[in-house]
């Protein structure tokens, strides 16, 4: 049996300031953040629904409450590259912790868990990961509700959870999907405080049986003008860049007839670092240099399902 360190990256207790700052910096996701907080709270601690029902409907016996207890605690984060899927998956637990007033433990599946391809290895490792979470998550649920919550993030889930019908699929990958489905089903209705988040660029490639189980699928996209402006203003603050330049940058990084607009990460991990590296160590970042860089840079191509 693999131990915790073989299966997961070091577990992180939330809230924690670095991840809180990362969560706060995510722009354009307010709708997703709000819905995620509520969905996650109800899945992790369904007794909160009981309290809500007695407060607002004057009863403990609302039939719809039972609909919530058997749901699979699975969220799918789907969408474009560099749009905040990983960043949100690894930071929303801090918000949830404050909302529930409980500690949240962040578990991230290690890539090596996907196995080296030996028949049965992937299945065994995924099974062990879920068994571990089931055990820990059971201890996180007391008679009066959750005492802590476990968030289990499976990033880049594409390979792991590809459709069983996908062409040229190896036997081993198929076994991974089956092990994953068994793991999710073992958590549903089991009274354990575990939430599973899968991130993928290719929601169309995910096995339909996984999508069917998801309590919610959240879609992430490229930033619009206002969102690019917010990211640019935030990231360029302190460099003395003029408001007129920001407005031009917003235009230059937007979609045109023959290419898409910049992604969030095109702005934060390519454009702005490039401007700083160019200026360092002898010059300040100047408005015209920033504009030239932006005009010369091509945005990340849109990820298509066929890739
Ligand atoms: N909504 C956002 N607001 C502000 N910055 C963002 C946003 N989304 C992404 N970024 C920036 O891009 C970086 C990469 O984001 P992240 O790793 O979460 O993307 P992703 O959606 O997981 O992409 P991929 O599909 O390539 O894994 C973040 O660390 C952050 O700097
Ligand atoms: Mg990612």
XYZ file of C-alpha atoms and ligand atoms in Angstrom:
339
model
C 0.000 0.000 0.000
C 1.423 3.378 -1.048
C 1.706 5.937 1.732
C 0.397 9.487 1.632
C 3.663 10.978 0.350
C 3.690 8.647 -2.660
C 0.187 9.632 -3.672
C -0.081 13.340 -2.909
C 2.035 16.471 -2.848
C 2.537 17.776 0.685
C -0.880 18.526 2.177
C -1.589 22.215 2.771
C -3.881 23.560 5.468
C -6.095 26.455 4.397
C -6.705 29.335 4.856
C -3.145 30.392 4.226
C -1.997 33.871 3.098
C -0.200 32.970 -0.153
C -3.168 31.093 -1.538
C -5.585 33.682 -0.218
C -3.713 36.362 -2.200
C -3.797 34.148 -5.289
C -7.547 33.661 -4.890
C -8.129 37.391 -4.468
C -6.062 38.194 -7.571
C -8.199 36.019 -9.843
C -10.211 38.384 -12.012
C -13.517 37.761 -13.767
C -14.390 34.669 -11.751
C -16.780 36.211 -9.230
C -19.766 34.227 -10.506
C -17.821 30.974 -10.370
C -16.353 31.791 -6.955
C -19.774 32.445 -5.446
C -21.454 29.360 -6.816
C -18.442 27.201 -5.960
C -18.493 28.391 -2.358
C -22.127 27.367 -1.917
C -21.938 24.086 -3.804
C -18.786 23.131 -1.924
C -20.213 24.078 1.467
C -23.326 21.965 0.943
C -21.423 18.948 -0.358
C -18.834 19.094 2.398
C -21.302 19.687 5.203
C -24.907 18.842 4.229
C -26.113 19.440 7.777
C -25.931 23.129 6.957
C -28.971 22.566 4.757
C -30.895 21.279 7.727
C -30.093 24.423 9.640
C -31.108 26.545 6.674
C -34.413 24.667 6.303
C -35.369 25.141 9.942
C -34.494 28.804 9.765
C -36.186 29.694 6.500
C -38.902 27.059 6.082
C -39.630 26.301 9.705
C -39.078 22.547 9.279
C -36.384 19.868 9.337
C -38.169 17.814 6.727
C -37.750 19.374 3.330
C -37.914 16.549 0.784
C -35.362 18.214 -1.460
C -32.677 17.879 1.233
C -32.312 14.180 0.483
C -31.446 15.059 -3.107
C -28.288 16.646 -1.822
C -26.971 13.847 0.344
C -26.358 11.334 -2.460
C -24.615 13.664 -4.884
C -21.093 12.856 -5.947
C -18.762 15.484 -4.471
C -17.159 16.234 -7.827
C -16.516 19.525 -9.608
C -15.115 19.789 -13.110
C -13.160 22.945 -14.034
C -13.089 23.077 -17.816
C -11.896 25.537 -20.398
C -9.199 27.529 -22.069
C -5.493 27.486 -21.231
C -4.270 29.939 -18.612
C -7.744 30.891 -17.444
C -7.382 30.232 -13.718
C -8.537 26.612 -13.391
C -5.503 25.387 -11.452
C -5.164 28.634 -9.536
C -8.782 28.507 -8.359
C -8.753 24.766 -7.633
C -5.777 25.214 -5.331
C -7.022 28.341 -3.579
C -10.820 28.253 -3.186
C -10.418 26.041 -0.125
C -9.268 29.095 1.814
C -12.495 30.909 1.033
C -14.463 27.787 1.903
C -12.608 27.446 5.189
C -13.606 30.960 6.187
C -17.186 30.486 5.014
C -17.581 27.260 7.009
C -15.258 28.329 9.805
C -13.441 24.979 9.498
C -9.945 24.000 8.402
C -9.670 22.802 4.795
C -6.883 20.410 3.778
C -5.657 20.597 0.197
C -4.592 17.283 -1.358
C -3.056 17.330 -4.851
C -2.585 14.113 -6.780
C 1.037 13.527 -7.781
C 1.632 13.110 -11.476
C 3.575 9.946 -10.746
C 0.354 8.451 -9.412
C -0.681 8.069 -13.010
C 1.681 5.137 -12.982
C 4.439 4.083 -15.272
C 2.129 2.127 -17.519
C 2.470 -1.244 -15.873
C -0.830 -3.031 -16.089
C -2.836 -2.438 -12.961
C -0.524 0.188 -11.497
C -2.670 3.209 -12.294
C -5.774 1.451 -11.045
C -4.084 0.503 -7.810
C -2.718 3.993 -7.171
C -5.993 5.756 -7.859
C -7.825 3.254 -5.715
C -5.342 3.862 -2.916
C -5.643 7.642 -3.237
C -9.423 7.449 -2.847
C -9.175 4.927 -0.010
C -6.855 7.301 1.811
C -9.216 10.256 1.309
C -12.218 8.190 2.307
C -10.522 7.267 5.551
C -9.337 10.806 6.353
C -12.618 12.343 5.197
C -14.611 10.036 7.461
C -12.652 11.264 10.458
C -13.447 14.822 9.350
C -17.175 14.319 9.931
C -18.553 14.365 13.479
C -22.081 13.756 14.789
C -22.919 17.419 14.385
C -21.457 17.872 10.931
C -18.047 18.425 9.378
C -15.094 19.254 11.602
C -12.782 19.802 8.624
C -12.918 19.418 4.848
C -10.588 17.728 2.366
C -10.226 19.155 -1.139
C -8.675 16.705 -3.606
C -7.365 18.319 -6.815
C -6.678 16.258 -9.925
C -5.047 18.695 -12.319
C -4.600 18.013 -16.032
C -7.140 15.251 -15.675
C -7.406 14.665 -19.427
C -5.206 11.617 -19.682
C -6.548 10.056 -16.553
C -10.196 10.410 -17.345
C -10.414 10.260 -21.107
C -13.500 8.810 -22.633
C -13.467 5.040 -22.558
C -14.517 5.170 -26.166
C -11.554 7.315 -27.188
C -9.692 5.781 -30.064
C -6.304 4.148 -29.530
C -6.801 4.141 -25.845
C -4.574 1.855 -23.877
C -6.040 -0.709 -21.617
C -4.298 0.978 -18.697
C -6.026 4.347 -19.277
C -9.390 2.693 -19.391
C -8.643 1.041 -16.094
C -7.791 4.496 -14.714
C -11.244 5.800 -15.620
C -12.918 2.839 -13.986
C -10.865 3.246 -10.831
C -11.723 6.925 -10.762
C -15.450 6.275 -11.161
C -15.328 3.696 -8.387
C -13.530 6.228 -6.179
C -16.085 8.972 -6.820
C -18.953 6.577 -6.184
C -17.372 5.468 -2.928
C -17.509 9.081 -1.693
C -21.088 9.835 -2.793
C -23.507 9.602 0.102
C -20.787 8.165 2.345
C -20.906 10.970 4.888
C -17.283 11.968 4.377
C -16.119 15.556 3.952
C -14.182 15.204 0.719
C -14.524 17.357 -2.403
C -12.898 16.313 -5.668
C -11.922 18.887 -8.321
C -10.843 17.826 -11.808
C -9.239 20.373 -14.128
C -9.130 19.879 -17.871
C -8.674 21.763 -21.135
C -10.670 19.192 -22.974
C -14.045 18.662 -21.401
C -15.165 16.917 -24.569
C -12.569 14.206 -23.990
C -13.699 13.468 -20.450
C -15.554 10.239 -20.001
C -19.314 10.929 -20.089
C -19.783 8.848 -16.949
C -17.539 11.297 -15.103
C -19.382 14.353 -16.401
C -22.690 12.802 -15.458
C -21.571 12.451 -11.862
C -20.260 16.001 -11.505
C -22.243 18.146 -9.076
C -21.188 21.136 -11.184
C -19.121 21.860 -14.277
C -17.528 25.312 -14.306
C -16.419 26.827 -17.602
C -13.408 29.136 -17.801
C -12.728 31.439 -20.733
C -10.475 34.211 -22.034
C -10.747 37.657 -20.481
C -12.913 40.319 -22.112
C -11.838 43.993 -22.331
C -12.757 44.841 -18.757
C -11.100 41.735 -17.398
C -7.889 42.349 -19.351
C -7.914 45.893 -18.038
C -8.301 44.672 -14.460
C -5.433 42.178 -14.823
C -3.160 44.735 -16.487
C -3.876 47.466 -13.941
C -3.222 45.066 -11.099
C -0.025 43.611 -12.530
C 1.447 46.899 -13.788
C 0.670 48.881 -10.674
C 3.722 50.693 -9.343
C 5.468 50.888 -12.724
C 4.008 54.299 -13.563
C 2.352 53.183 -16.793
C -0.079 55.839 -18.090
C -3.836 55.218 -18.285
C -3.776 55.870 -22.043
C -1.200 53.102 -22.462
C -3.322 50.671 -20.459
C -6.278 51.448 -22.729
C -4.125 50.775 -25.804
C -2.816 47.549 -24.276
C -6.381 46.401 -23.666
C -7.091 46.988 -27.368
C -3.920 45.376 -28.701
C -4.398 42.236 -26.598
C -8.029 41.774 -27.664
C -9.331 39.399 -30.333
C -9.063 40.350 -34.010
C -10.561 38.850 -37.153
C -7.731 36.358 -37.536
C -6.699 35.493 -33.993
C -8.190 35.161 -30.489
C -7.501 37.567 -27.646
C -4.759 37.057 -25.039
C -5.397 34.601 -22.219
C -5.001 35.643 -18.587
C -1.681 33.856 -18.430
C -0.507 35.443 -21.696
C -0.737 38.721 -19.799
C 0.647 37.651 -16.420
C 3.212 35.057 -17.434
C 4.387 36.252 -20.843
C 3.741 39.896 -21.665
C 4.490 41.584 -18.356
C 7.478 39.411 -17.392
C 8.911 39.993 -20.887
C 8.628 43.769 -20.407
C 10.377 43.581 -17.063
C 13.149 41.306 -18.294
C 13.701 43.628 -21.228
C 14.073 46.662 -18.964
C 16.146 44.979 -16.268
C 18.733 45.942 -15.029
C 19.460 49.343 -16.595
C 16.122 50.892 -17.542
C 12.589 51.390 -16.312
C 9.661 49.758 -18.117
C 8.571 52.365 -20.665
C 5.092 52.705 -22.158
C 6.141 52.425 -25.835
C 8.244 49.284 -25.175
C 5.295 47.629 -23.498
C 3.053 48.460 -26.466
C 5.594 47.175 -28.979
C 5.978 43.923 -27.064
C 2.221 43.444 -26.926
C 1.808 44.092 -30.663
C 4.582 41.647 -31.526
C 3.350 38.878 -29.265
C 0.877 36.250 -30.454
C -1.738 34.963 -28.005
C -1.836 31.274 -27.074
C -3.756 29.340 -29.691
C -7.216 28.168 -28.702
C -7.081 24.608 -27.507
C -9.114 22.412 -29.793
C -10.536 19.061 -28.808
C -8.730 17.254 -31.613
C -5.220 18.048 -30.305
N -8.909 34.770 -13.916
C -7.646 35.168 -13.761
N -7.345 36.359 -13.210
C -6.084 36.770 -13.058
N -5.019 36.041 -13.405
C -5.228 34.843 -13.941
C -6.548 34.337 -14.160
N -6.456 33.128 -14.725
C -5.153 32.859 -14.859
N -4.418 33.883 -14.400
C -2.958 33.955 -14.398
O -2.452 32.889 -15.182
C -1.700 31.989 -14.383
C -1.976 30.555 -14.836
O -3.293 30.214 -14.482
P -3.718 28.706 -14.232
O -2.515 27.870 -14.036
O -4.730 28.679 -13.172
O -4.374 28.365 -15.635
P -5.142 27.054 -16.087
O -6.539 27.469 -16.423
O -4.955 25.991 -15.069
O -4.388 26.726 -17.445
P -3.958 25.309 -18.108
O -5.194 24.814 -18.771
O -2.900 25.715 -19.069
O -3.482 24.417 -17.001
C -2.112 32.288 -12.956
O -1.109 31.983 -12.047
C -2.392 33.773 -13.022
O -1.199 34.513 -12.964
Mg -3.846 24.273 -15.071
